[in-house]
Tab-separated table of C-alpha atoms in Angstrom:
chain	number	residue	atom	x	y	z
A	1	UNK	CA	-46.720	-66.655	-38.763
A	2	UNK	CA	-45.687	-65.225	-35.731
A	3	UNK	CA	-47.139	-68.222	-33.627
A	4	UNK	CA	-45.042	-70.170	-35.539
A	5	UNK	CA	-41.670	-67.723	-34.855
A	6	UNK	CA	-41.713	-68.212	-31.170
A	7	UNK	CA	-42.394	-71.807	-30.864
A	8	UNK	CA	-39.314	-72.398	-33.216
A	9	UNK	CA	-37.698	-69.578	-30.797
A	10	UNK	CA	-38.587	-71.889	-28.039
A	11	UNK	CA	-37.488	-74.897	-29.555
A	12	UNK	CA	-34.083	-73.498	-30.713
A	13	UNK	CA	-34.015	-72.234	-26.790
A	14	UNK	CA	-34.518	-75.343	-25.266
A	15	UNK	CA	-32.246	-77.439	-27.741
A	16	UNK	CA	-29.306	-74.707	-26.298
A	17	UNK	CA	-30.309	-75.620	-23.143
A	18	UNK	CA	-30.298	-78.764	-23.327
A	19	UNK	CA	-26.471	-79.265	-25.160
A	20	UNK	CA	-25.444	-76.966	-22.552
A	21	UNK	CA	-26.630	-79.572	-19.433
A	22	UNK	CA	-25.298	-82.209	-21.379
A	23	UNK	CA	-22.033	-80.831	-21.782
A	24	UNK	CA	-21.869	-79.464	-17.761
A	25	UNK	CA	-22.513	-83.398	-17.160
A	26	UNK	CA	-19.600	-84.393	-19.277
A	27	UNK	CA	-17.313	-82.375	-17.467
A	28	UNK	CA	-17.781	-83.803	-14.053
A	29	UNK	CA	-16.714	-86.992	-13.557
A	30	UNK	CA	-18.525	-88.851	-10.785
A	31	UNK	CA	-15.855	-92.235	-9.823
A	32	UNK	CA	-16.090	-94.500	-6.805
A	33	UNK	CA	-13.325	-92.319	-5.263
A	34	UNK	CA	-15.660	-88.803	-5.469
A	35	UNK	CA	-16.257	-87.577	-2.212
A	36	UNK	CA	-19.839	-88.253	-1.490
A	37	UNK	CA	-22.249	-89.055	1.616
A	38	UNK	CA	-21.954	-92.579	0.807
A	39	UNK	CA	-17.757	-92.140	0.846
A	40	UNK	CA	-18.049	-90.503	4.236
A	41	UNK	CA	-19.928	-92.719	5.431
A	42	UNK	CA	-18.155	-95.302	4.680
A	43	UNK	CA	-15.247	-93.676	6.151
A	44	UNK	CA	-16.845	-93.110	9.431
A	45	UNK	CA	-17.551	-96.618	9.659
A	46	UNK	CA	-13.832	-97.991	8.991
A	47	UNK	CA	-13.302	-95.621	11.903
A	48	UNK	CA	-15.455	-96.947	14.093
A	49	UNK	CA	-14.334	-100.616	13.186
A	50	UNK	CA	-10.358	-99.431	13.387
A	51	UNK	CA	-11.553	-97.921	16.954
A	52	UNK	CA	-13.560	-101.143	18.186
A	53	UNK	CA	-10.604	-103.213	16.868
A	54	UNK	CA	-7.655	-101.640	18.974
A	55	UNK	CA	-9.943	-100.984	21.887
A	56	UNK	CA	-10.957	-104.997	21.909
A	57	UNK	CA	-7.286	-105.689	21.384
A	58	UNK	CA	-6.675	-104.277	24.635
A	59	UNK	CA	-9.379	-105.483	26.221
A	60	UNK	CA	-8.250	-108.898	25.613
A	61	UNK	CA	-4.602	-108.634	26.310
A	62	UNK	CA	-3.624	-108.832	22.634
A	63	UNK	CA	-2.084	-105.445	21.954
A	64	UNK	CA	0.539	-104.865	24.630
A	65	UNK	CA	1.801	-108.585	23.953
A	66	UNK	CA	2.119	-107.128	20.278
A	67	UNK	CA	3.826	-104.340	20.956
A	68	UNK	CA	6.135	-106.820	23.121
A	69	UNK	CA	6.617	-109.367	20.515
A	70	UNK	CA	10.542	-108.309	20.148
A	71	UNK	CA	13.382	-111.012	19.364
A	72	UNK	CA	15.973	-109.589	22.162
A	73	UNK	CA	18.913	-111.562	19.801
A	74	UNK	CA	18.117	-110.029	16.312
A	75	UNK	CA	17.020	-106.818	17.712
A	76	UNK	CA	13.975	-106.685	15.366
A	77	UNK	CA	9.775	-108.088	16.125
A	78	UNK	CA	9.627	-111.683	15.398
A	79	UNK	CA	9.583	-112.851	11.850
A	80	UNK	CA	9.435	-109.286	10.529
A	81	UNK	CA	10.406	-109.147	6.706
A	82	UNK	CA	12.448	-106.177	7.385
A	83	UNK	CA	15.808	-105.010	9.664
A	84	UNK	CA	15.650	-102.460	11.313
A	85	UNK	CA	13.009	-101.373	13.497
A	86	UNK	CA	10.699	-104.622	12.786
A	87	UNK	CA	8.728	-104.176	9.960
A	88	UNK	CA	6.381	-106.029	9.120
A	89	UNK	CA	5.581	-105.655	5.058
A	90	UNK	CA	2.423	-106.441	4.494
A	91	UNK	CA	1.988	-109.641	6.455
A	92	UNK	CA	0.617	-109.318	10.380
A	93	UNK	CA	2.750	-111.135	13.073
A	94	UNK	CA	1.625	-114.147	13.873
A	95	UNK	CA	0.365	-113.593	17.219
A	96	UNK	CA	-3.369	-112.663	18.722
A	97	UNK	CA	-3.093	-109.136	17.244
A	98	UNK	CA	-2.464	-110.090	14.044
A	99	UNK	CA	-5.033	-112.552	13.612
A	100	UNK	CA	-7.479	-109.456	14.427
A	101	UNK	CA	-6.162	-107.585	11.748
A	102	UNK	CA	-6.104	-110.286	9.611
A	103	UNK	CA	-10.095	-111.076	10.261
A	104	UNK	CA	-10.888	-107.289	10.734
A	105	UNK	CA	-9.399	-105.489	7.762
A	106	UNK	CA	-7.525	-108.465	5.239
A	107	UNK	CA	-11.075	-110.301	4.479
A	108	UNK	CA	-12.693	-106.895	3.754
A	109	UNK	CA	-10.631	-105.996	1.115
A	110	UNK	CA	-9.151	-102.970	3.659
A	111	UNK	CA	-5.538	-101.923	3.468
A	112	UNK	CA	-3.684	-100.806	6.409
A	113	UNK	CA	-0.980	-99.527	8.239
A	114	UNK	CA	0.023	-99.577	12.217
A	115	UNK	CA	2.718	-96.767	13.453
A	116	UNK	CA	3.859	-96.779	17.063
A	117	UNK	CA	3.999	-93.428	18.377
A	118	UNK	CA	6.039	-92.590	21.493
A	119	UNK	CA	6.333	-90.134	24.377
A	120	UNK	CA	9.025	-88.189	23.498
A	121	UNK	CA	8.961	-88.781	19.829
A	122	UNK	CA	9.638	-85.447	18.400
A	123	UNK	CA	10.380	-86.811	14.921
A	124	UNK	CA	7.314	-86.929	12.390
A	125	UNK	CA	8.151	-90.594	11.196
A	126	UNK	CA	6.588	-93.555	13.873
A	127	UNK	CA	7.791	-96.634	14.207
A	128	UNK	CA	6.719	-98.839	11.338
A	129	UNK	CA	5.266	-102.162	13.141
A	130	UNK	CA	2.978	-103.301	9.812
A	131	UNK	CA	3.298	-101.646	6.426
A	132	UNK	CA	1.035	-101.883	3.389
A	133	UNK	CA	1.697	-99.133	1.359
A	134	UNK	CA	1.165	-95.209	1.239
A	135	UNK	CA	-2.239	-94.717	2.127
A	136	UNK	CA	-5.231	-92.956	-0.199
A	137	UNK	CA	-6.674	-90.031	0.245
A	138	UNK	CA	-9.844	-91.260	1.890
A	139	UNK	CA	-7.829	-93.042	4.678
A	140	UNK	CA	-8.968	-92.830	8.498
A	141	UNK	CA	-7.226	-93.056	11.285
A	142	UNK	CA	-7.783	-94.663	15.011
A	143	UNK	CA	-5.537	-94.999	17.654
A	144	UNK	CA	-5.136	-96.430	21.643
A	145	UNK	CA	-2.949	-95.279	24.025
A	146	UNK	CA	-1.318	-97.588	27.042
A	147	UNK	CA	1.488	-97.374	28.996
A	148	UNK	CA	4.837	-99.929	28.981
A	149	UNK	CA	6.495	-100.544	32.454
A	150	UNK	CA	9.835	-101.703	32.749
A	151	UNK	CA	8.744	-104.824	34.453
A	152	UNK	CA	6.898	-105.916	31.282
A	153	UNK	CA	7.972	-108.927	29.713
A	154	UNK	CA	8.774	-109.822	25.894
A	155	UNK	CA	7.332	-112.202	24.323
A	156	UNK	CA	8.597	-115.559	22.238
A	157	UNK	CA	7.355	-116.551	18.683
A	158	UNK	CA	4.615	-118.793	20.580
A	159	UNK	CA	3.567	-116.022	22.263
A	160	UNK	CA	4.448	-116.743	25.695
A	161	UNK	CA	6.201	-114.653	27.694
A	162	UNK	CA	9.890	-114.776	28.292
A	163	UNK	CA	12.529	-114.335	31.130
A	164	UNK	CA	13.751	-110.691	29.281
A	165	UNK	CA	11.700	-107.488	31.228
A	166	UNK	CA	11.332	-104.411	28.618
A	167	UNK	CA	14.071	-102.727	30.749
A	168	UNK	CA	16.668	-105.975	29.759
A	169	UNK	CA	15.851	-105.539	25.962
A	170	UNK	CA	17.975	-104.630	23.449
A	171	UNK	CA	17.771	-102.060	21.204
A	172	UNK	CA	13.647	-102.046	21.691
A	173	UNK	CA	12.702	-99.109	19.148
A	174	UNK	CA	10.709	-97.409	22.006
A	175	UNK	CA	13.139	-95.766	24.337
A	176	UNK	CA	13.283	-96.087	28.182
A	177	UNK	CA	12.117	-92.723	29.920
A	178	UNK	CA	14.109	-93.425	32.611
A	179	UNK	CA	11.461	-94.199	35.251
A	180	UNK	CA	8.914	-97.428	36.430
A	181	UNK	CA	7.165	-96.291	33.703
A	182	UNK	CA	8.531	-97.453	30.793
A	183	UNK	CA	7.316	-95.302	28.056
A	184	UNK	CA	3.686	-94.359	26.961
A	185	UNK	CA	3.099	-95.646	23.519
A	186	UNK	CA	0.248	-94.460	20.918
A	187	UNK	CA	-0.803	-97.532	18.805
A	188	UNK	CA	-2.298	-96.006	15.500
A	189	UNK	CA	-3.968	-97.879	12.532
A	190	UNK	CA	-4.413	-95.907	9.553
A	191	UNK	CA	-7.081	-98.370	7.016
A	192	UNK	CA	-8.324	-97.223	3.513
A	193	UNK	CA	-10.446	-99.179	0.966
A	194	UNK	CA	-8.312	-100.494	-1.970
């Protein structure tokens, strides 16, 4: 009889146990979004493609021609879908640059942003040059730095250059330090899986 007692006390015991690690598992929900090794891994390696992106951009003379891809008589970037300081929406400019983001981020299912920070920018809100929405809260960040001289050309829809130097253009959202050097401009992508 009393054989019998504890091994229906153990049963009862484990039974409680049991509902109460079921229940603990109910509570938590795991989603795609949960912050995990896998998530931060994943983050790290948008990073490193954001990073490898701008840094070949440069290499191959695609990025300054970007940031110099400015319609002089509209006072906005070519084609942008927005007055104002040139933005983009959510469509790249159709020059070198944008075909890389296009490739890089648009057939991985990636959204992104691209701000252009200045020297001397002591506002908290960059210059808008592609826009896809508010980012998550797994986004990453990446950014290259390079210098604008006031010799630097703009460039035409085709993406040659034209006859206008940086220090001839009007109303170019990055402002003229005054100097041969232009202004020092901070190119940053912000990505995030959708």
């Amino acid at each position: 009889m009393r054989g019998q007692a504890h091994t229906l006390e153990a049963i009862v015991a484990s039974l409680v146990l049991l509902t109460g690690l079921i229940f603990a598992l109910q509570m938590t929900a795991v989603t795609p979004l949960s912050a995990s090794t896998s998530s931060q891994h994943i983050e790290n390696q948008q990073r490193a493609i954001s990073d490898g992106l701008l840094a070949t951009a440069a290499e191959r003379n695609a990025l300054k021609p970007a940031l110099l891809y400015w319609d002089n008589s509209s006072a906005q970037y070519h084609n942008a879908s927005e007055t104002g300081l040139g933005v983009y929406a959510s469509t790249p400019p159709d020059n070198t640059f944008g075909a890389m983001l296009e490739r890089v981020f648009d057939e991985r299912g990636v959204a992104y942003n691209v701000y252009i920070r200045f020297r001397g920018d002591r506002s908290q809100s960059p210059i808008i040059y592609l826009y896809n929405g508010r980012p998550s809260d797994n986004a990453v960040s990446a950014s290259y730095t390079l210098t604008l001289t006031d010799d630097d050309h703009l460039y035409d829809t085709d993406g040659t250059q034209n006859e206008t130097t940086l220090s001839e253009a009007s109303e170019f959202p990055v402002p003229d330090r005054g100097d041969t050097v232009y202004n020092t401009v901070r190119v940053e992508v912000v990505s995030w899986r959708i």
